[in-house]
Each structure stands twice: as C-alpha cells, then as structure tokens.
PDB file of C-alpha atoms and ligand atoms in Angstrom:
ATOM      1  CA  MET A   1      94.358 122.963  96.036  1.00 59.00           C
ATOM      2  CA  GLY A   2      95.317 119.654  94.369  1.00 68.00           C
ATOM      3  CA  ASN A   3      94.459 116.122  95.328  1.00 73.00           C
ATOM      4  CA  ARG A   4      97.719 115.461  97.034  1.00 92.00           C
ATOM      5  CA  GLU A   5      97.866 118.409  99.436  1.00 97.00           C
ATOM      6  CA  ILE A   6      96.629 117.583 102.916  1.00 98.00           C
ATOM      7  CA  LEU A   7      97.037 119.445 106.205  1.00 98.00           C
ATOM      8  CA  GLY A   8      98.953 117.229 108.644  1.00 98.00           C
ATOM      9  CA  ILE A   9      98.653 117.829 112.394  1.00 98.00           C
ATOM     10  CA  ASP A  10     100.608 116.174 115.196  1.00 98.00           C
ATOM     11  CA  PHE A  11      98.945 116.361 118.624  1.00 98.00           C
ATOM     12  CA  GLY A  12     101.794 115.977 121.112  1.00 95.00           C
ATOM     13  CA  GLY A  13     102.095 116.250 124.871  1.00 91.00           C
ATOM     14  CA  SER A  14     103.676 119.704 124.743  1.00 93.00           C
ATOM     15  CA  GLY A  15     102.792 121.105 121.320  1.00 96.00           C
ATOM     16  CA  ILE A  16     100.204 120.754 118.572  1.00 98.00           C
ATOM     17  CA  LYS A  17     102.040 121.207 115.277  1.00 98.00           C
ATOM     18  CA  GLY A  18     100.824 121.348 111.726  1.00 98.00           C
ATOM     19  CA  ALA A  19     101.691 122.152 108.130  1.00 98.00           C
ATOM     20  CA  PRO A  20     100.287 121.522 104.673  1.00 98.00           C
ATOM     21  CA  VAL A  21     101.954 118.451 103.168  1.00 98.00           C
ATOM     22  CA  ASP A  22     102.617 117.368  99.607  1.00 97.00           C
ATOM     23  CA  THR A  23     101.743 113.707 100.180  1.00 97.00           C
ATOM     24  CA  LYS A  24     103.292 112.605  96.901  1.00 96.00           C
ATOM     25  CA  LYS A  25     106.711 114.026  97.746  1.00 96.00           C
ATOM     26  CA  GLY A  26     106.509 113.709 101.546  1.00 96.00           C
ATOM     27  CA  LYS A  27     107.430 117.373 101.958  1.00 96.00           C
ATOM     28  CA  LEU A  28     106.000 120.255 103.959  1.00 98.00           C
ATOM     29  CA  LEU A  29     104.591 122.987 101.726  1.00 98.00           C
ATOM     30  CA  ALA A  30     104.994 125.704 104.362  1.00 98.00           C
ATOM     31  CA  GLU A  31     106.888 126.113 107.597  1.00 97.00           C
ATOM     32  CA  ARG A  32     105.254 124.151 110.417  1.00 97.00           C
ATOM     33  CA  HIS A  33     103.210 126.121 112.938  1.00 98.00           C
ATOM     34  CA  ARG A  34     103.230 125.089 116.621  1.00 98.00           C
ATOM     35  CA  ILE A  35     100.780 125.988 119.366  1.00 98.00           C
ATOM     36  CA  PRO A  36     101.438 124.789 122.934  1.00 98.00           C
ATOM     37  CA  THR A  37      99.116 121.945 123.942  1.00 98.00           C
ATOM     38  CA  PRO A  38      96.394 123.385 126.200  1.00 98.00           C
ATOM     39  CA  SER A  39      96.301 122.208 129.783  1.00 97.00           C
ATOM     40  CA  PRO A  40      94.082 120.414 130.493  1.00 97.00           C
ATOM     41  CA  SER A  41      94.131 118.880 127.024  1.00 98.00           C
ATOM     42  CA  ASP A  42      90.366 118.353 127.048  1.00 98.00           C
ATOM     43  CA  ILE A  43      88.082 118.047 124.049  1.00 98.00           C
ATOM     44  CA  GLU A  44      86.966 121.678 123.979  1.00 97.00           C
ATOM     45  CA  SER A  45      90.459 123.210 124.314  1.00 98.00           C
ATOM     46  CA  VAL A  46      92.248 120.873 121.892  1.00 98.00           C
ATOM     47  CA  SER A  47      89.478 121.192 119.284  1.00 98.00           C
ATOM     48  CA  GLY A  48      89.903 124.966 119.598  1.00 98.00           C
ATOM     49  CA  THR A  49      93.666 124.697 119.003  1.00 98.00           C
ATOM     50  CA  ILE A  50      93.109 122.460 115.966  1.00 98.00           C
ATOM     51  CA  CYS A  51      90.665 125.053 114.534  1.00 98.00           C
ATOM     52  CA  GLN A  52      93.294 127.757 115.178  1.00 98.00           C
ATOM     53  CA  LEU A  53      95.870 125.777 113.168  1.00 98.00           C
ATOM     54  CA  ILE A  54      93.405 125.259 110.320  1.00 98.00           C
ATOM     55  CA  ASP A  55      92.631 129.000 110.290  1.00 98.00           C
ATOM     56  CA  TYR A  56      96.330 129.890 110.444  1.00 98.00           C
ATOM     57  CA  PHE A  57      96.870 128.111 107.115  1.00 98.00           C
ATOM     58  CA  GLY A  58      93.483 129.221 105.734  1.00 98.00           C
ATOM     59  CA  TRP A  59      92.960 125.499 105.067  1.00 98.00           C
ATOM     60  CA  LYS A  60      89.873 124.285 103.185  1.00 97.00           C
ATOM     61  CA  GLY A  61      90.839 120.683 102.305  1.00 97.00           C
ATOM     62  CA  PRO A  62      91.279 117.337 104.073  1.00 98.00           C
ATOM     63  CA  VAL A  63      93.079 117.150 107.416  1.00 98.00           C
ATOM     64  CA  GLY A  64      95.001 114.233 108.979  1.00 98.00           C
ATOM     65  CA  ILE A  65      95.674 114.301 112.729  1.00 98.00           C
ATOM     66  CA  GLY A  66      97.967 112.056 114.789  1.00 98.00           C
ATOM     67  CA  PHE A  67      96.671 111.524 118.345  1.00 98.00           C
ATOM     68  CA  PRO A  68      98.826 110.115 121.171  1.00 98.00           C
ATOM     69  CA  SER A  69      96.234 107.380 121.684  1.00 98.00           C
ATOM     70  CA  VAL A  70      95.008 104.068 120.426  1.00 98.00           C
ATOM     71  CA  VAL A  71      92.654 105.032 117.587  1.00 98.00           C
ATOM     72  CA  MET A  72      90.104 102.630 116.142  1.00 98.00           C
ATOM     73  CA  ASN A  73      87.915 103.805 113.279  1.00 96.00           C
ATOM     74  CA  GLY A  74      88.288 107.396 114.431  1.00 97.00           C
ATOM     75  CA  THR A  75      87.473 106.640 118.079  1.00 98.00           C
ATOM     76  CA  ILE A  76      90.000 107.454 120.812  1.00 98.00           C
ATOM     77  CA  LYS A  77      90.482 104.368 122.999  1.00 98.00           C
ATOM     78  CA  THR A  78      93.288 105.415 125.380  1.00 98.00           C
ATOM     79  CA  ALA A  79      94.673 108.636 126.828  1.00 97.00           C
ATOM     80  CA  ALA A  80      97.971 107.977 128.642  1.00 96.00           C
ATOM     81  CA  ASN A  81      99.234 111.571 128.313  1.00 95.00           C
ATOM     82  CA  ILE A  82      96.125 113.568 127.356  1.00 97.00           C
ATOM     83  CA  ASP A  83      92.899 114.427 129.124  1.00 97.00           C
ATOM     84  CA  LYS A  84      90.862 111.293 129.840  1.00 97.00           C
ATOM     85  CA  SER A  85      87.684 112.948 128.516  1.00 97.00           C
ATOM     86  CA  TRP A  86      88.829 111.895 125.029  1.00 98.00           C
ATOM     87  CA  ILE A  87      88.339 108.191 125.775  1.00 98.00           C
ATOM     88  CA  GLY A  88      85.394 106.762 123.814  1.00 98.00           C
ATOM     89  CA  VAL A  89      84.989 109.896 121.682  1.00 98.00           C
ATOM     90  CA  ASN A  90      84.853 109.555 117.916  1.00 98.00           C
ATOM     91  CA  ALA A  91      87.315 112.397 117.306  1.00 98.00           C
ATOM     92  CA  GLN A  92      87.084 111.920 113.568  1.00 98.00           C
ATOM     93  CA  GLU A  93      83.341 112.663 113.521  1.00 98.00           C
ATOM     94  CA  LEU A  94      83.587 115.371 116.158  1.00 98.00           C
ATOM     95  CA  LEU A  95      86.382 117.297 114.431  1.00 98.00           C
ATOM     96  CA  SER A  96      84.912 116.853 110.941  1.00 98.00           C
ATOM     97  CA  LYS A  97      81.698 118.417 112.233  1.00 98.00           C
ATOM     98  CA  LYS A  98      83.463 121.184 114.116  1.00 97.00           C
ATOM     99  CA  THR A  99      85.754 122.197 111.243  1.00 97.00           C
ATOM    100  CA  GLY A 100      83.422 121.437 108.332  1.00 97.00           C
ATOM    101  CA  LEU A 101      86.370 119.607 106.685  1.00 98.00           C
ATOM    102  CA  PRO A 102      87.094 115.911 106.133  1.00 97.00           C
ATOM    103  CA  VAL A 103      89.237 114.991 109.167  1.00 98.00           C
ATOM    104  CA  PHE A 104      91.029 111.647 109.630  1.00 98.00           C
ATOM    105  CA  ILE A 105      92.552 110.492 112.913  1.00 98.00           C
ATOM    106  CA  VAL A 106      95.431 108.042 113.374  1.00 98.00           C
ATOM    107  CA  ASN A 107      97.771 107.081 116.231  1.00 98.00           C
ATOM    108  CA  ASP A 108     100.684 109.571 116.265  1.00 98.00           C
ATOM    109  CA  ALA A 109     103.430 106.949 116.175  1.00 98.00           C
ATOM    110  CA  ASP A 110     101.718 105.004 113.383  1.00 98.00           C
ATOM    111  CA  ALA A 111     101.588 108.285 111.459  1.00 98.00           C
ATOM    112  CA  ALA A 112     105.343 108.779 111.916  1.00 97.00           C
ATOM    113  CA  GLY A 113     105.815 105.172 110.794  1.00 97.00           C
ATOM    114  CA  TYR A 114     103.936 105.689 107.534  1.00 97.00           C
ATOM    115  CA  ALA A 115     106.149 108.678 106.754  1.00 97.00           C
ATOM    116  CA  GLU A 116     109.454 107.008 107.626  1.00 97.00           C
ATOM    117  CA  MET A 117     108.604 103.827 105.709  1.00 97.00           C
ATOM    118  CA  LYS A 118     107.587 105.742 102.603  1.00 96.00           C
ATOM    119  CA  PHE A 119     110.047 108.629 102.568  1.00 97.00           C
ATOM    120  CA  GLY A 120     112.567 108.100 105.357  1.00 96.00           C
ATOM    121  CA  ALA A 121     114.776 105.621 107.167  1.00 96.00           C
ATOM    122  CA  GLY A 122     112.564 102.579 106.445  1.00 96.00           C
ATOM    123  CA  ARG A 123     112.345 103.038 102.707  1.00 95.00           C
ATOM    124  CA  ASP A 124     113.024  99.788 100.839  1.00 91.00           C
ATOM    125  CA  VAL A 125     113.260  97.741 104.059  1.00 94.00           C
ATOM    126  CA  ASN A 126     110.941  94.767 103.755  1.00 93.00           C
ATOM    127  CA  GLY A 127     111.504  92.755 106.917  1.00 95.00           C
ATOM    128  CA  THR A 128     110.352  93.562 110.431  1.00 97.00           C
ATOM    129  CA  VAL A 129     110.922  97.217 111.278  1.00 98.00           C
ATOM    130  CA  LEU A 130     110.241  98.801 114.650  1.00 98.00           C
ATOM    131  CA  LEU A 131     109.993 102.553 115.036  1.00 98.00           C
ATOM    132  CA  VAL A 132     110.109 103.971 118.542  1.00 98.00           C
ATOM    133  CA  THR A 133     109.077 107.601 119.058  1.00 97.00           C
ATOM    134  CA  VAL A 134     110.389 109.155 122.226  1.00 96.00           C
ATOM    135  CA  GLY A 135     108.899 112.334 123.651  1.00 94.00           C
ATOM    136  CA  THR A 136     106.339 112.967 126.393  1.00 93.00           C
ATOM    137  CA  GLY A 137     105.449 109.284 126.009  1.00 96.00           C
ATOM    138  CA  ILE A 138     106.926 106.377 124.093  1.00 98.00           C
ATOM    139  CA  GLY A 139     105.130 105.366 120.918  1.00 98.00           C
ATOM    140  CA  SER A 140     105.821 102.304 118.812  1.00 98.00           C
ATOM    141  CA  VAL A 141     105.263 101.220 115.253  1.00 98.00           C
ATOM    142  CA  LEU A 142     105.604  97.719 113.874  1.00 98.00           C
ATOM    143  CA  PHE A 143     105.946  97.076 110.157  1.00 97.00           C
ATOM    144  CA  SER A 144     106.424  93.695 108.552  1.00 95.00           C
ATOM    145  CA  GLY A 145     106.700  93.267 104.792  1.00 92.00           C
ATOM    146  CA  ASN A 146     105.828  96.955 104.588  1.00 89.00           C
ATOM    147  CA  ARG A 147     102.484  96.414 106.304  1.00 95.00           C
ATOM    148  CA  LEU A 148     101.647  98.202 109.528  1.00 96.00           C
ATOM    149  CA  VAL A 149     100.355  96.413 112.616  1.00 97.00           C
ATOM    150  CA  ALA A 150      98.392  99.379 113.997  1.00 97.00           C
ATOM    151  CA  ASN A 151      98.225 100.571 117.639  1.00 98.00           C
ATOM    152  CA  THR A 152     101.050  98.420 119.022  1.00 98.00           C
ATOM    153  CA  GLU A 153     101.568 100.476 122.236  1.00 98.00           C
ATOM    154  CA  LEU A 154     104.960  98.979 123.108  1.00 98.00           C
ATOM    155  CA  GLY A 155     105.771 101.992 125.277  1.00 98.00           C
ATOM    156  CA  HIS A 156     103.554 100.371 127.893  1.00 98.00           C
ATOM    157  CA  ILE A 157     105.406  97.060 128.278  1.00 98.00           C
ATOM    158  CA  PHE A 158     106.901  96.365 131.699  1.00 98.00           C
ATOM    159  CA  LEU A 159     110.655  95.901 131.931  1.00 98.00           C
ATOM    160  CA  ASP A 160     112.330  93.314 134.167  1.00 96.00           C
ATOM    161  CA  ASN A 161     112.720  95.981 136.868  1.00 97.00           C
ATOM    162  CA  GLY A 162     108.915  96.063 137.128  1.00 98.00           C
ATOM    163  CA  ILE A 163     108.667  99.587 135.635  1.00 98.00           C
ATOM    164  CA  GLU A 164     106.604 100.482 132.596  1.00 98.00           C
ATOM    165  CA  ALA A 165     108.947 101.457 129.709  1.00 98.00           C
ATOM    166  CA  GLU A 166     107.328 104.867 129.176  1.00 98.00           C
ATOM    167  CA  SER A 167     107.645 105.788 132.872  1.00 98.00           C
ATOM    168  CA  TYR A 168     111.301 104.714 132.801  1.00 98.00           C
ATOM    169  CA  ALA A 169     112.706 105.940 129.492  1.00 98.00           C
ATOM    170  CA  ALA A 170     110.484 108.658 127.945  1.00 98.00           C
ATOM    171  CA  ASP A 171     112.245 111.942 127.187  1.00 97.00           C
ATOM    172  CA  SER A 172     109.878 113.673 129.615  1.00 96.00           C
ATOM    173  CA  VAL A 173     111.198 111.365 132.379  1.00 98.00           C
ATOM    174  CA  ARG A 174     114.785 112.336 131.504  1.00 97.00           C
ATOM    175  CA  GLU A 175     113.770 115.974 131.940  1.00 97.00           C
ATOM    176  CA  THR A 176     111.760 115.595 135.179  1.00 97.00           C
ATOM    177  CA  GLU A 177     114.398 113.402 136.787  1.00 97.00           C
ATOM    178  CA  ASN A 178     117.169 115.678 135.540  1.00 97.00           C
ATOM    179  CA  MET A 179     119.127 112.786 134.076  1.00 97.00           C
ATOM    180  CA  ASP A 180     122.236 113.265 131.988  1.00 96.00           C
ATOM    181  CA  TRP A 181     122.243 111.679 128.527  1.00 97.00           C
ATOM    182  CA  THR A 182     124.466 108.776 129.544  1.00 96.00           C
ATOM    183  CA  GLU A 183     122.144 107.804 132.375  1.00 97.00           C
ATOM    184  CA  TRP A 184     119.106 108.133 130.143  1.00 98.00           C
ATOM    185  CA  GLY A 185     120.912 106.306 127.326  1.00 98.00           C
ATOM    186  CA  ALA A 186     121.447 103.303 129.629  1.00 98.00           C
ATOM    187  CA  ARG A 187     117.712 103.220 130.363  1.00 98.00           C
ATOM    188  CA  PHE A 188     116.832 103.541 126.694  1.00 98.00           C
ATOM    189  CA  ASN A 189     119.311 100.785 125.889  1.00 98.00           C
ATOM    190  CA  LYS A 190     117.569  98.473 128.336  1.00 98.00           C
ATOM    191  CA  TYR A 191     114.251  99.173 126.644  1.00 98.00           C
ATOM    192  CA  LEU A 192     115.566  98.695 123.107  1.00 98.00           C
ATOM    193  CA  ASN A 193     117.184  95.403 124.077  1.00 98.00           C
ATOM    194  CA  GLU A 194     113.874  94.197 125.496  1.00 98.00           C
ATOM    195  CA  LEU A 195     112.170  95.018 122.177  1.00 98.00           C
ATOM    196  CA  GLN A 196     114.970  93.349 120.263  1.00 97.00           C
ATOM    197  CA  LYS A 197     114.565  90.181 122.337  1.00 97.00           C
ATOM    198  CA  LEU A 198     110.804  90.091 121.692  1.00 97.00           C
ATOM    199  CA  PHE A 199     110.577  91.056 118.008  1.00 97.00           C
ATOM    200  CA  TRP A 200     113.994  90.481 116.386  1.00 97.00           C
ATOM    201  CA  PRO A 201     113.531  93.409 114.006  1.00 97.00           C
ATOM    202  CA  GLU A 202     115.809  93.930 111.046  1.00 97.00           C
ATOM    203  CA  LEU A 203     115.899  97.632 111.807  1.00 98.00           C
ATOM    204  CA  ILE A 204     114.951  99.921 114.692  1.00 98.00           C
ATOM    205  CA  ILE A 205     114.193 103.534 113.802  1.00 97.00           C
ATOM    206  CA  ILE A 206     114.329 106.147 116.547  1.00 97.00           C
ATOM    207  CA  GLY A 207     111.937 109.038 116.183  1.00 95.00           C
ATOM    208  CA  GLY A 208     110.615 111.975 118.182  1.00 93.00           C
ATOM    209  CA  GLY A 209     112.671 114.810 119.671  1.00 89.00           C
ATOM    210  CA  VAL A 210     115.599 112.572 120.682  1.00 93.00           C
ATOM    211  CA  SER A 211     116.260 111.673 117.035  1.00 93.00           C
ATOM    212  CA  LYS A 212     117.765 115.156 116.636  1.00 91.00           C
ATOM    213  CA  LYS A 213     120.660 114.518 119.031  1.00 91.00           C
ATOM    214  CA  PRO A 214     121.822 110.904 118.646  1.00 95.00           C
ATOM    215  CA  GLU A 215     125.450 111.716 119.466  1.00 96.00           C
ATOM    216  CA  ARG A 216     124.413 112.354 123.074  1.00 96.00           C
ATOM    217  CA  TYR A 217     123.206 108.816 123.818  1.00 97.00           C
ATOM    218  CA  MET A 218     124.346 106.547 120.970  1.00 96.00           C
ATOM    219  CA  PRO A 219     127.567 105.659 122.873  1.00 96.00           C
ATOM    220  CA  ALA A 220     125.339 104.242 125.640  1.00 96.00           C
ATOM    221  CA  LEU A 221     123.513 101.907 123.253  1.00 97.00           C
ATOM    222  CA  SER A 222     124.696  98.384 122.756  1.00 97.00           C
ATOM    223  CA  ILE A 223     122.311  96.339 120.686  1.00 97.00           C
ATOM    224  CA  ASN A 224     122.531  93.653 118.081  1.00 94.00           C
ATOM    225  CA  THR A 225     120.206  95.312 115.535  1.00 96.00           C
ATOM    226  CA  GLU A 226     120.736  98.073 113.051  1.00 97.00           C
ATOM    227  CA  ILE A 227     119.634 101.444 114.451  1.00 97.00           C
ATOM    228  CA  LYS A 228     118.782 104.480 112.352  1.00 97.00           C
ATOM    229  CA  MET A 229     117.489 107.898 113.268  1.00 96.00           C
ATOM    230  CA  ALA A 230     114.196 109.004 111.706  1.00 96.00           C
ATOM    231  CA  CYS A 231     115.140 110.984 108.579  1.00 95.00           C
ATOM    232  CA  LEU A 232     112.124 113.246 108.781  1.00 94.00           C
ATOM    233  CA  LYS A 233     112.833 114.032 112.459  1.00 86.00           C
ATOM    234  CA  ASN A 234     109.955 115.849 114.114  1.00 81.00           C
ATOM    235  CA  ASP A 235     108.120 116.358 110.822  1.00 93.00           C
ATOM    236  CA  ALA A 236     107.439 112.609 110.480  1.00 95.00           C
ATOM    237  CA  GLY A 237     104.243 112.898 112.573  1.00 96.00           C
ATOM    238  CA  ILE A 238     102.869 115.750 110.459  1.00 97.00           C
ATOM    239  CA  ILE A 239     103.763 114.146 107.125  1.00 98.00           C
ATOM    240  CA  GLY A 240     102.470 110.744 108.239  1.00 98.00           C
ATOM    241  CA  ALA A 241      99.142 112.112 109.491  1.00 98.00           C
ATOM    242  CA  ALA A 242      98.618 113.627 106.041  1.00 98.00           C
ATOM    243  CA  LEU A 243      99.598 110.311 104.404  1.00 97.00           C
ATOM    244  CA  ALA A 244      97.090 108.449 106.583  1.00 97.00           C
ATOM    245  CA  ALA A 245      94.348 110.864 105.507  1.00 97.00           C
ATOM    246  CA  ARG A 246      95.323 110.359 101.888  1.00 96.00           C
ATOM    247  CA  LYS A 247      95.109 106.595 102.377  1.00 94.00           C
ATOM    248  CA  ALA A 248      91.666 106.950 103.954  1.00 93.00           C
ATOM    249  CA  LEU A 249      90.583 109.084 101.017  1.00 92.00           C
ATOM    250  CA  LYS A 250      91.901 106.324  98.722  1.00 84.00           C
ATOM    251  CA  ARG A 251      94.122 108.737  96.852  1.00 66.00           C
ATOM    252  CA  ASP A 252      96.991 106.296  97.080  1.00 54.00           C
ATOM    253  CA  ASP A 253      97.310 105.669  93.375  1.00 54.00           C
ATOM    254  CA  ASP A 254      96.595 109.083  91.879  1.00 50.00           C
TER     255      ASP A 254
HETATM  256  C1  BGC B   1     100.440 106.435 123.943  1.00 84.92           C
HETATM  257  C2  BGC B   1     100.620 106.067 122.491  1.00 84.92           C
HETATM  258  C3  BGC B   1     101.405 107.150 121.766  1.00 84.92           C
HETATM  259  C4  BGC B   1     102.709 107.457 122.512  1.00 84.92           C
HETATM  260  C5  BGC B   1     103.482 108.602 121.885  1.00 84.92           C
HETATM  261  C6  BGC B   1     101.781 106.724 124.562  1.00 84.92           C
HETATM  262  O1  BGC B   1     101.603 107.097 125.899  1.00 84.92           O
HETATM  263  O2  BGC B   1      99.805 105.380 124.663  1.00 84.92           O
HETATM  264  O3  BGC B   1      99.368 105.874 121.880  1.00 84.92           O
HETATM  265  O4  BGC B   1     101.682 106.742 120.463  1.00 84.92           O
HETATM  266  O5  BGC B   1     102.435 107.787 123.859  1.00 84.92           O
HETATM  267  O6  BGC B   1     102.772 109.772 121.889  1.00 84.92           O
END
C-alpha cells in the first residue's frame, strides 16, 4: 500500500459508506461499500460497523472518517442526528485503539468541502465558497481564499419563520413530510437566500443526495449567486475524509 492510499469513511444518518481512496487523484480505488447506520447509532454499534468496513476491504493503513458532528481535535462535540453518547468522546483515540490503525476524524461536511475544493466544483475558485450538504441533516462548509473555516454548522441557523434550517429544509424532512420537489425547492431557496444575504459567497456548491437530481428543484431556486452541484456527488464525503487524514499525516506534499 502506498503513501497516498487511505480508507475514507462517511458516517451518515442512514448509511456508513467507505472505500479506499487515491488521495493524489481524488478517486475511489474500489467500489464503495455501504452498511446501514445502526439504530441507535451508539458508540459500540457504530464502532462495530466501522470495523466491519475495514475488514471488508482488508484494510491495514490509515483511515479518515467524516462524522456528522462538530469535531475538535478528534473529540465529538455535537450529535444532532446521531446517538448523544458520542458527545465528549475522543473518537479519534477510541477508534485508533479499537482498530489498531491510525484513524482521523473530521466533520462530514468539511470532508466533502476538502474534496470539492481540490477535485470538484470549487477547484480554482479563490473567493468565498459555501458548500451545503443536504441529507438527513444540513451540513455547511465555508472556504475563503481556499482556506477552510472548520465546523461552521450553518444548518442550525434559524430562518425568519422561526424554524431551524435543518428542521425545515433537510432532505429527510422532505421525505417525512411527503413534500413534492417544488415545495421542498421553495424551502431550500429560502435557506440559500438567507445564506447568500449573510455571507455573499462567490459560489454555492450543493452536495449530498440532492446533488444527484438538480433538475427536480433547480426551477424553484432564485438566487443571485452562482450555484453548482458537487461534482463528486455522494463520494465527496469519502474522498474528503481520506484527504483530511492525509493532511493530518502531513503527506500533503509527497
Ligand atoms: C450536524 C453537522 C453535519 C450535518 C450533516 C448536522 O446536523 O450538526 O455537524 O455536518 O448535520 O451531516
């Protein structure tokens, strides 16, 4: 195994997905493998699923994992859509011990941001870029001059209707409330316009599951900022988690 191959894992609300990544090319080296997220998504069960993924690929090298949480120095600080038992746990230490491999943890949206800025829709964009990942929750990524402001958590801002953005416009809300795409698109438009008003980004990138079907809601969006879909689609989280691990291992310039 070379220096640049790292197993990327994306811990999502409904699935935990992984694949070995060539971090130099930003490409998966094997087809991604997905295991449904255990319920409850507590420490024991999720650690077990992560070990299963590592075994599935017979992986013996470094691992990068995107968590749907604020992550500071490997410690999980929030748990909006996962079991609360994770809060305060140093997942990086815990999973390194459990797997016997060097494990690095990063916020899932920040991971997707690294990947899109290096290999995807944000390549060569130097100004303020916002990436919004839409799935079970809403994740956000803020880049300025190609530098990440980590853990921005803009899915938790309150809109002028008094509702938290994630509870109003996440894809999971569209599904539970049985909304059609036009109705959901109007909600998403309201959220994007709020972000536009606050940050004046040069570009907004849309990631997560909804980036695969833009034609369904793009007609409902009316916003004065360039919008692009994430190029790496759902693989951005996996690729970015591996990139974050590579960064932590200081293999950036090899
Ligand atoms: C979490 C974020 C995460 C996002 C997407 C939110 O509920 O607070 O940390 O990035 O969901 O998974």
